[in-house]
Amino acid sequence: MKDMNRRKLLQTATAMTAGAVAGCALPVVADNRPRTPFEVAQITIPIVGSDLAFPVRRIYCIGRNYAAHAREMGSDPTREPPFFFQKPTDAIQNVAPGTTADHPYPSLTKNYHYEIELVAALNKGGRDIPVARALEHVFGYTIGLDMTRRDLQRAMGDQKKPWEIGKSFDRSAPLGPIHPAASIGHFTKGSIWLKVNGQIKQNANLEQMIWSVAEQISKLSEANELFPGDIIYSGTPENVGPVVKGDLMEGHIDGLPNLSVKVV
Ligand code: MN
């Protein structure tokens, strides 16, 4: 009898947790996530060699991570600690290797710039991650464009306002599928270039990065706790420049398939 009461109490408690009592907590499904009145898409990136997709939590980008690019942007790379900004996850435009993606010229800008970059994708989080262990947090890599409304970025900077409108807009992050580090290893050196209409515009080596991917993860984890699903754009080399409608951008990093994007 005592046991029966106890079981009934437990059942009641479970029902209350599940939100069966009006006016109590939000209804909760079995895995404790609140039920929502509509769905919001989980942004994902295809994973090479897998049916699974990589779920994206945050997009971090490092600024001025190649000395020559820092100089062309008007800053002194030798005295500047790394800094980061974010793009919204739905800025991602997935581009399949072997195809050319149509990329709409965005609103509000008259000076739309390419920045070709290595992108690291994390499947482990943490705080204050030491450099020596940072690469254990990397699931894989891809090649991406950090597309930038340069005129708006500069104008906001001049007014000491946030850059956001220049960097964090729809489809500002075209990228390829993620290649697991387990199969292709880590990227510390290798050619990185970008052609526009077949002409080389950016041409550098990953070893010229001021802060390596491991150092970026370590530094970033001092500012924010990192989580699985975070991706990091690792910065662009010098010679960024504009594209207009009709231009074809082809990006390359040694060891990854090229990225092909046409501005329309
Ligand atoms: Mn960038």
GROMACS .gro file of C-alpha atoms and ligand atoms in nm:
model
  265
    1MET     CA    1   0.000   0.000   0.000
    2LYS     CA    2   0.280   0.234   0.094
    3ASP     CA    3   0.458   0.140  -0.231
    4MET     CA    4   0.142   0.209  -0.433
    5ASN     CA    5   0.115   0.563  -0.292
    6ARG     CA    6   0.474   0.626  -0.358
    7ARG     CA    7   0.438   0.515  -0.720
    8LYS     CA    8   0.133   0.737  -0.764
    9LEU     CA    9   0.318   1.036  -0.623
   10LEU     CA   10   0.603   0.975  -0.864
   11GLN     CA   11   0.360   0.952  -1.154
   12THR     CA   12   0.201   1.281  -1.051
   13ALA     CA   13   0.539   1.448  -1.024
   14THR     CA   14   0.631   1.322  -1.370
   15ALA     CA   15   0.306   1.453  -1.514
   16MET     CA   16   0.369   1.795  -1.358
   17THR     CA   17   0.720   1.807  -1.497
   18ALA     CA   18   0.573   1.724  -1.835
   19GLY     CA   19   0.355   2.030  -1.805
   20ALA     CA   20   0.025   1.847  -1.783
   21VAL     CA   21  -0.097   2.090  -1.518
   22ALA     CA   22  -0.222   2.412  -1.670
   23GLY     CA   23  -0.039   2.724  -1.561
   24CYS     CA   24   0.273   2.535  -1.465
   25ALA     CA   25   0.597   2.506  -1.656
   26LEU     CA   26   0.612   2.493  -2.035
   27PRO     CA   27   0.526   2.155  -2.183
   28VAL     CA   28   0.838   1.945  -2.200
   29VAL     CA   29   0.910   1.655  -2.432
   30ALA     CA   30   1.088   1.341  -2.324
   31ASP     CA   31   1.438   1.486  -2.374
   32ASN     CA   32   1.354   1.793  -2.162
   33ARG     CA   33   1.360   2.041  -2.452
   34PRO     CA   34   1.068   2.284  -2.441
   35ARG     CA   35   0.816   2.228  -2.720
   36THR     CA   36   0.790   2.527  -2.951
   37PRO     CA   37   0.500   2.669  -3.155
   38PHE     CA   38   0.705   2.652  -3.477
   39GLU     CA   39   1.031   2.502  -3.597
   40VAL     CA   40   1.356   2.690  -3.661
   41ALA     CA   41   1.591   2.514  -3.899
   42GLN     CA   42   1.916   2.375  -3.761
   43ILE     CA   43   2.184   2.502  -3.997
   44THR     CA   44   2.412   2.219  -4.111
   45ILE     CA   45   2.714   2.161  -4.335
   46PRO     CA   46   2.754   1.831  -4.524
   47ILE     CA   47   3.032   1.601  -4.399
   48VAL     CA   48   3.243   1.436  -4.669
   49GLY     CA   49   3.210   1.057  -4.665
   50SER     CA   50   2.914   1.054  -4.427
   51ASP     CA   51   2.535   1.062  -4.433
   52LEU     CA   52   2.551   1.282  -4.123
   53ALA     CA   53   2.562   1.661  -4.143
   54PHE     CA   54   2.761   1.891  -3.914
   55PRO     CA   55   2.523   2.102  -3.700
   56VAL     CA   56   2.644   2.461  -3.673
   57ARG     CA   57   2.621   2.641  -3.339
   58ARG     CA   58   2.826   2.957  -3.392
   59ILE     CA   59   3.043   3.104  -3.666
   60TYR     CA   60   3.351   3.278  -3.530
   61CYS     CA   61   3.591   3.469  -3.756
   62ILE     CA   62   3.936   3.596  -3.667
   63GLY     CA   63   4.036   3.939  -3.799
   64ARG     CA   64   4.369   4.037  -3.958
   65ASN     CA   65   4.546   3.704  -3.917
   66TYR     CA   66   4.799   3.744  -4.199
   67ALA     CA   67   5.055   4.023  -4.151
   68ALA     CA   68   5.033   4.158  -4.505
   69HIS     CA   69   4.652   4.168  -4.487
   70ALA     CA   70   4.666   4.345  -4.149
   71ARG     CA   71   4.892   4.608  -4.308
   72GLU     CA   72   4.660   4.654  -4.607
   73MET     CA   73   4.374   4.708  -4.360
   74GLY     CA   74   4.577   4.982  -4.191
   75SER     CA   75   4.692   4.815  -3.870
   76ASP     CA   76   5.021   4.697  -3.721
   77PRO     CA   77   5.017   4.316  -3.704
   78THR     CA   78   5.309   4.294  -3.464
   79ARG     CA   79   5.133   4.463  -3.174
   80GLU     CA   80   4.779   4.339  -3.218
   81PRO     CA   81   4.639   4.046  -3.019
   82PRO     CA   82   4.387   3.833  -3.212
   83PHE     CA   83   4.030   3.959  -3.225
   84PHE     CA   84   3.715   3.780  -3.329
   85PHE     CA   85   3.371   3.860  -3.463
   86GLN     CA   86   3.073   3.642  -3.548
   87LYS     CA   87   2.842   3.577  -3.838
   88PRO     CA   88   2.492   3.435  -3.790
   89THR     CA   89   2.475   3.062  -3.866
   90ASP     CA   90   2.220   3.119  -4.142
   91ALA     CA   91   2.484   3.320  -4.329
   92ILE     CA   92   2.610   2.981  -4.446
   93GLN     CA   93   2.573   2.899  -4.814
   94ASN     CA   94   2.669   2.536  -4.872
   95VAL     CA   95   2.861   2.483  -5.196
   96ALA     CA   96   2.910   2.129  -5.328
   97PRO     CA   97   3.254   2.048  -5.474
   98GLY     CA   98   3.249   2.024  -5.853
   99THR     CA   99   2.961   2.271  -5.877
  100THR     CA  100   2.943   2.647  -5.904
  101ALA     CA  101   2.701   2.812  -5.663
  102ASP     CA  102   2.508   3.123  -5.759
  103HIS     CA  103   2.571   3.387  -5.495
  104PRO     CA  104   2.343   3.692  -5.501
  105TYR     CA  105   2.515   4.032  -5.486
  106PRO     CA  106   2.394   4.165  -5.149
  107SER     CA  107   2.195   4.480  -5.078
  108LEU     CA  108   2.336   4.812  -4.955
  109THR     CA  109   2.694   4.779  -5.083
  110LYS     CA  110   2.892   4.916  -5.376
  111ASN     CA  111   3.219   4.753  -5.269
  112TYR     CA  112   3.168   4.379  -5.216
  113HIS     CA  113   3.488   4.194  -5.120
  114TYR     CA  114   3.610   3.833  -5.117
  115GLU     CA  115   3.823   3.689  -4.836
  116ILE     CA  116   3.932   3.327  -4.889
  117GLU     CA  117   3.988   3.138  -4.562
  118LEU     CA  118   4.053   2.800  -4.399
  119VAL     CA  119   3.760   2.703  -4.175
  120ALA     CA  120   3.795   2.474  -3.871
  121ALA     CA  121   3.489   2.291  -3.734
  122LEU     CA  122   3.481   2.185  -3.368
  123ASN     CA  123   3.314   1.880  -3.214
  124LYS     CA  124   3.445   1.939  -2.862
  125GLY     CA  125   3.403   2.248  -2.649
  126GLY     CA  126   3.577   2.393  -2.349
  127ARG     CA  127   3.712   2.696  -2.167
  128ASP     CA  128   4.075   2.805  -2.148
  129ILE     CA  129   4.186   2.531  -2.385
  130PRO     CA  130   4.567   2.500  -2.391
  131VAL     CA  131   4.729   2.538  -2.732
  132ALA     CA  132   4.888   2.193  -2.703
  133ARG     CA  133   4.543   2.027  -2.676
  134ALA     CA  134   4.345   2.262  -2.899
  135LEU     CA  135   4.351   2.049  -3.215
  136GLU     CA  136   4.181   1.764  -3.024
  137HIS     CA  137   3.871   1.986  -3.046
  138VAL     CA  138   3.874   2.003  -3.426
  139PHE     CA  139   3.638   1.768  -3.608
  140GLY     CA  140   3.739   1.879  -3.956
  141TYR     CA  141   3.814   2.154  -4.203
  142THR     CA  142   3.676   2.322  -4.509
  143ILE     CA  143   3.740   2.620  -4.737
  144GLY     CA  144   3.518   2.924  -4.707
  145LEU     CA  145   3.465   3.281  -4.820
  146ASP     CA  146   3.419   3.555  -4.559
  147MET     CA  147   3.223   3.783  -4.793
  148THR     CA  148   3.234   4.144  -4.679
  149ARG     CA  149   3.044   4.465  -4.759
  150ARG     CA  150   3.372   4.656  -4.730
  151ASP     CA  151   3.226   5.003  -4.772
  152LEU     CA  152   2.984   4.944  -4.486
  153GLN     CA  153   3.250   4.780  -4.269
  154ARG     CA  154   3.481   5.079  -4.318
  155ALA     CA  155   3.209   5.341  -4.272
  156MET     CA  156   3.098   5.183  -3.945
  157GLY     CA  157   3.457   5.152  -3.827
  158ASP     CA  158   3.519   5.520  -3.906
  159GLN     CA  159   3.219   5.608  -3.690
  160LYS     CA  160   3.332   5.371  -3.411
  161LYS     CA  161   3.017   5.167  -3.462
  162PRO     CA  162   2.993   4.785  -3.480
  163TRP     CA  163   3.109   4.622  -3.803
  164GLU     CA  164   2.815   4.389  -3.810
  165ILE     CA  165   2.636   4.518  -4.119
  166GLY     CA  166   2.957   4.477  -4.319
  167LYS     CA  167   3.024   4.120  -4.212
  168SER     CA  168   2.716   3.947  -4.076
  169PHE     CA  169   2.451   3.932  -4.345
  170ASP     CA  170   2.259   3.673  -4.547
  171ARG     CA  171   2.476   3.425  -4.740
  172SER     CA  172   2.798   3.600  -4.633
  173ALA     CA  173   2.958   3.263  -4.556
  174PRO     CA  174   2.977   3.038  -4.864
  175LEU     CA  175   3.176   2.722  -4.785
  176GLY     CA  176   3.245   2.366  -4.893
  177PRO     CA  177   3.162   2.043  -4.707
  178ILE     CA  178   3.362   1.947  -4.396
  179HIS     CA  179   3.648   1.701  -4.435
  180PRO     CA  180   3.706   1.509  -4.110
  181ALA     CA  181   4.053   1.566  -3.964
  182ALA     CA  182   4.059   1.192  -3.894
  183SER     CA  183   4.099   1.135  -4.267
  184ILE     CA  184   4.284   1.445  -4.393
  185GLY     CA  185   4.480   1.560  -4.087
  186HIS     CA  186   4.534   1.918  -3.969
  187PHE     CA  187   4.627   2.225  -4.170
  188THR     CA  188   4.935   2.421  -4.064
  189LYS     CA  189   5.083   2.498  -4.406
  190GLY     CA  190   4.994   2.475  -4.772
  191SER     CA  191   4.893   2.699  -5.056
  192ILE     CA  192   4.579   2.913  -5.022
  193TRP     CA  193   4.465   3.118  -5.321
  194LEU     CA  194   4.166   3.283  -5.482
  195LYS     CA  195   4.108   3.346  -5.850
  196VAL     CA  196   3.846   3.580  -5.994
  197ASN     CA  197   3.754   3.504  -6.356
  198GLY     CA  198   4.066   3.286  -6.380
  199GLN     CA  199   4.306   3.554  -6.253
  200ILE     CA  200   4.497   3.504  -5.928
  201LYS     CA  201   4.398   3.769  -5.672
  202GLN     CA  202   4.498   3.625  -5.333
  203ASN     CA  203   4.795   3.388  -5.310
  204ALA     CA  204   4.962   3.290  -4.984
  205ASN     CA  205   5.052   3.001  -4.754
  206LEU     CA  206   4.866   2.888  -4.442
  207GLU     CA  207   5.196   2.895  -4.251
  208GLN     CA  208   5.182   3.276  -4.282
  209MET     CA  209   4.893   3.290  -4.038
  210ILE     CA  210   4.992   3.502  -3.735
  211TRP     CA  211   4.781   3.283  -3.503
  212SER     CA  212   4.759   2.911  -3.593
  213VAL     CA  213   4.426   2.727  -3.572
  214ALA     CA  214   4.538   2.578  -3.238
  215GLU     CA  215   4.626   2.923  -3.104
  216GLN     CA  216   4.295   3.066  -3.231
  217ILE     CA  217   4.098   2.798  -3.047
  218SER     CA  218   4.298   2.859  -2.730
  219LYS     CA  219   4.258   3.238  -2.744
  220LEU     CA  220   3.891   3.223  -2.838
  221SER     CA  221   3.819   2.984  -2.549
  222GLU     CA  222   3.948   3.249  -2.307
  223ALA     CA  223   3.677   3.487  -2.427
  224ASN     CA  224   3.391   3.242  -2.481
  225GLU     CA  225   3.324   2.885  -2.376
  226LEU     CA  226   3.341   2.686  -2.698
  227PHE     CA  227   3.093   2.412  -2.785
  228PRO     CA  228   3.056   2.132  -3.040
  229GLY     CA  229   2.920   2.284  -3.360
  230ASP     CA  230   3.129   2.601  -3.342
  231ILE     CA  231   3.322   2.681  -3.659
  232ILE     CA  232   3.611   2.925  -3.694
  233TYR     CA  233   3.706   3.120  -4.007
  234SER     CA  234   4.084   3.148  -3.967
  235GLY     CA  235   4.148   3.475  -4.150
  236THR     CA  236   4.236   3.583  -4.501
  237PRO     CA  237   4.567   3.665  -4.668
  238GLU     CA  238   4.642   3.997  -4.836
  239ASN     CA  239   4.502   4.133  -5.161
  240VAL     CA  240   4.133   4.128  -5.078
  241GLY     CA  241   3.930   4.302  -5.342
  242PRO     CA  242   3.592   4.360  -5.502
  243VAL     CA  243   3.365   4.145  -5.715
  244VAL     CA  244   3.066   4.248  -5.924
  245LYS     CA  245   2.774   4.060  -6.075
  246GLY     CA  246   2.892   3.798  -6.323
  247ASP     CA  247   3.230   3.739  -6.154
  248LEU     CA  248   3.339   3.380  -6.091
  249MET     CA  249   3.541   3.318  -5.773
  250GLU     CA  250   3.747   3.001  -5.739
  251GLY     CA  251   3.912   2.931  -5.405
  252HIS     CA  252   4.182   2.677  -5.326
  253ILE     CA  253   4.355   2.529  -5.022
  254ASP     CA  254   4.604   2.245  -5.072
  255GLY     CA  255   4.435   1.919  -4.970
  256LEU     CA  256   4.075   2.037  -5.018
  257PRO     CA  257   3.856   2.052  -5.329
  258ASN     CA  258   3.825   2.398  -5.483
  259LEU     CA  259   3.534   2.626  -5.396
  260SER     CA  260   3.351   2.780  -5.691
  261VAL     CA  261   3.106   3.068  -5.647
  262LYS     CA  262   2.952   3.298  -5.907
  263VAL     CA  263   2.817   3.640  -5.814
  264VAL     CA  264   2.473   3.690  -5.968
  265MN      MN  265   3.790   3.736  -4.282
   0.00000   0.00000   0.00000
